[in-house]
C-alpha atoms as one frame of an Amber mdcrd trajectory, in Angstrom:
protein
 -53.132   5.394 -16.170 -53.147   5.530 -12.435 -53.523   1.793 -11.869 -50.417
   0.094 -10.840 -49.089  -2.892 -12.906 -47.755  -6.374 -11.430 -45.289  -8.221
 -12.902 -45.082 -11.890 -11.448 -43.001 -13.395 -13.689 -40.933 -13.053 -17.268
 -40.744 -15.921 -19.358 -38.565 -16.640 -22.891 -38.143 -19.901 -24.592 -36.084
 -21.896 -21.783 -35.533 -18.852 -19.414 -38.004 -17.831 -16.931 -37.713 -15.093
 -14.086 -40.206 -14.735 -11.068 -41.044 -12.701  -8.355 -42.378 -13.073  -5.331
 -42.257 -12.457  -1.509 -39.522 -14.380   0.730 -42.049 -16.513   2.482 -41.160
 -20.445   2.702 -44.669 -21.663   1.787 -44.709 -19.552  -1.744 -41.364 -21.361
  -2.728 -42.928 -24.522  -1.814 -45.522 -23.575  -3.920 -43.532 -22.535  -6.825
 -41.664 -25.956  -6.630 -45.250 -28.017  -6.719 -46.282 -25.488  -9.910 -42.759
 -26.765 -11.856 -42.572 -29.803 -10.757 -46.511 -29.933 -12.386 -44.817 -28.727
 -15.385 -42.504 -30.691 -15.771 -45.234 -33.702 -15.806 -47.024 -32.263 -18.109
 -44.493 -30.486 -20.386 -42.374 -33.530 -20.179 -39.413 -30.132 -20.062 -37.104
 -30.667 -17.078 -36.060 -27.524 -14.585 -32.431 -28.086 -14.072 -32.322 -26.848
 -10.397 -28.551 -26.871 -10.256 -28.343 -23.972 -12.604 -31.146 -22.408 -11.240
 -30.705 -19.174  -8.709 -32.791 -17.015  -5.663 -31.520 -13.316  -6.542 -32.591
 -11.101  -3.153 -33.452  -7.724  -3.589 -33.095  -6.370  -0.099 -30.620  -8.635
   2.669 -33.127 -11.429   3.753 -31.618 -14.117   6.694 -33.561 -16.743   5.515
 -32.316 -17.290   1.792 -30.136 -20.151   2.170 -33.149 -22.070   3.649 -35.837
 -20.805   0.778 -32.803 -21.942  -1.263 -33.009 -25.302   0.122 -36.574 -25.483
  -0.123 -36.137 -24.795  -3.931 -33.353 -27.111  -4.546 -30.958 -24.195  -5.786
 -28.256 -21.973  -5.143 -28.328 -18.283  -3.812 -26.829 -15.824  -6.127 -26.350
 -11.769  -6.231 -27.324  -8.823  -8.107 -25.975  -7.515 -10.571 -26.547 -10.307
 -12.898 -27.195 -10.896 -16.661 -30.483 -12.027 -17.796 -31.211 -13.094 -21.591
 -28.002 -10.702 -22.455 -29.433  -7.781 -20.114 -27.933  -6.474 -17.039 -30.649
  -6.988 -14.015 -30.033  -5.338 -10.670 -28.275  -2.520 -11.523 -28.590   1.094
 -11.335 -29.809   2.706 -14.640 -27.558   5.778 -13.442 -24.300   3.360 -14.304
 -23.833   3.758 -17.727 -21.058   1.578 -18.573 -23.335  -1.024 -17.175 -25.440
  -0.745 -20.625 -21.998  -0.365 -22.351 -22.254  -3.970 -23.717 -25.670  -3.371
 -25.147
């Protein structure tokens, strides 16, 4: 108790979420580490369906976006059947659940 826990990234079977800070470098860096993957998984990321969800407003998404070779999308959003981005105090948000 008292020590704060990290959570980089989520991953299930062919669905993976990560977080990290809105710096052009780290998604450069990201891209390298799956692009690695891919190499050595012989899986492929299919960048097309892939998607930068901002938390706060950021100005620089569409070029992080870029960077990544994907799209920009908004919260709320499903993830593995959940709902991710919205407020727990909504419930018919978890009214599908």
């Amino acid at each position: 108790m008292g020590n704060a826990m990290e959570i980089s990234h989520l991953l299930y079977a062919n669905d993976s979420l990560v977080f990290g800070d809105v710096e052009v470098t780290q998604i450069r860096h990201l891209r390298a580490i799956l692009t690695n993957f891919e190499g050595v998984s012989r899986l492929h990321v299919d960048w097309q369906k892939s998607c930068l969800y901002p938390i706060n407003q950021e100005p620089n998404m569409q070029i992080l976006a870029e960077n990544l070779g994907c799209q920009v999308a908004s919260l709320p959003t499903k993830y593995l059947g959940m709902p991710l981005g919205v407020k727990n105090k909504e419930l018919q948000a978890w009214n599908e659940i």
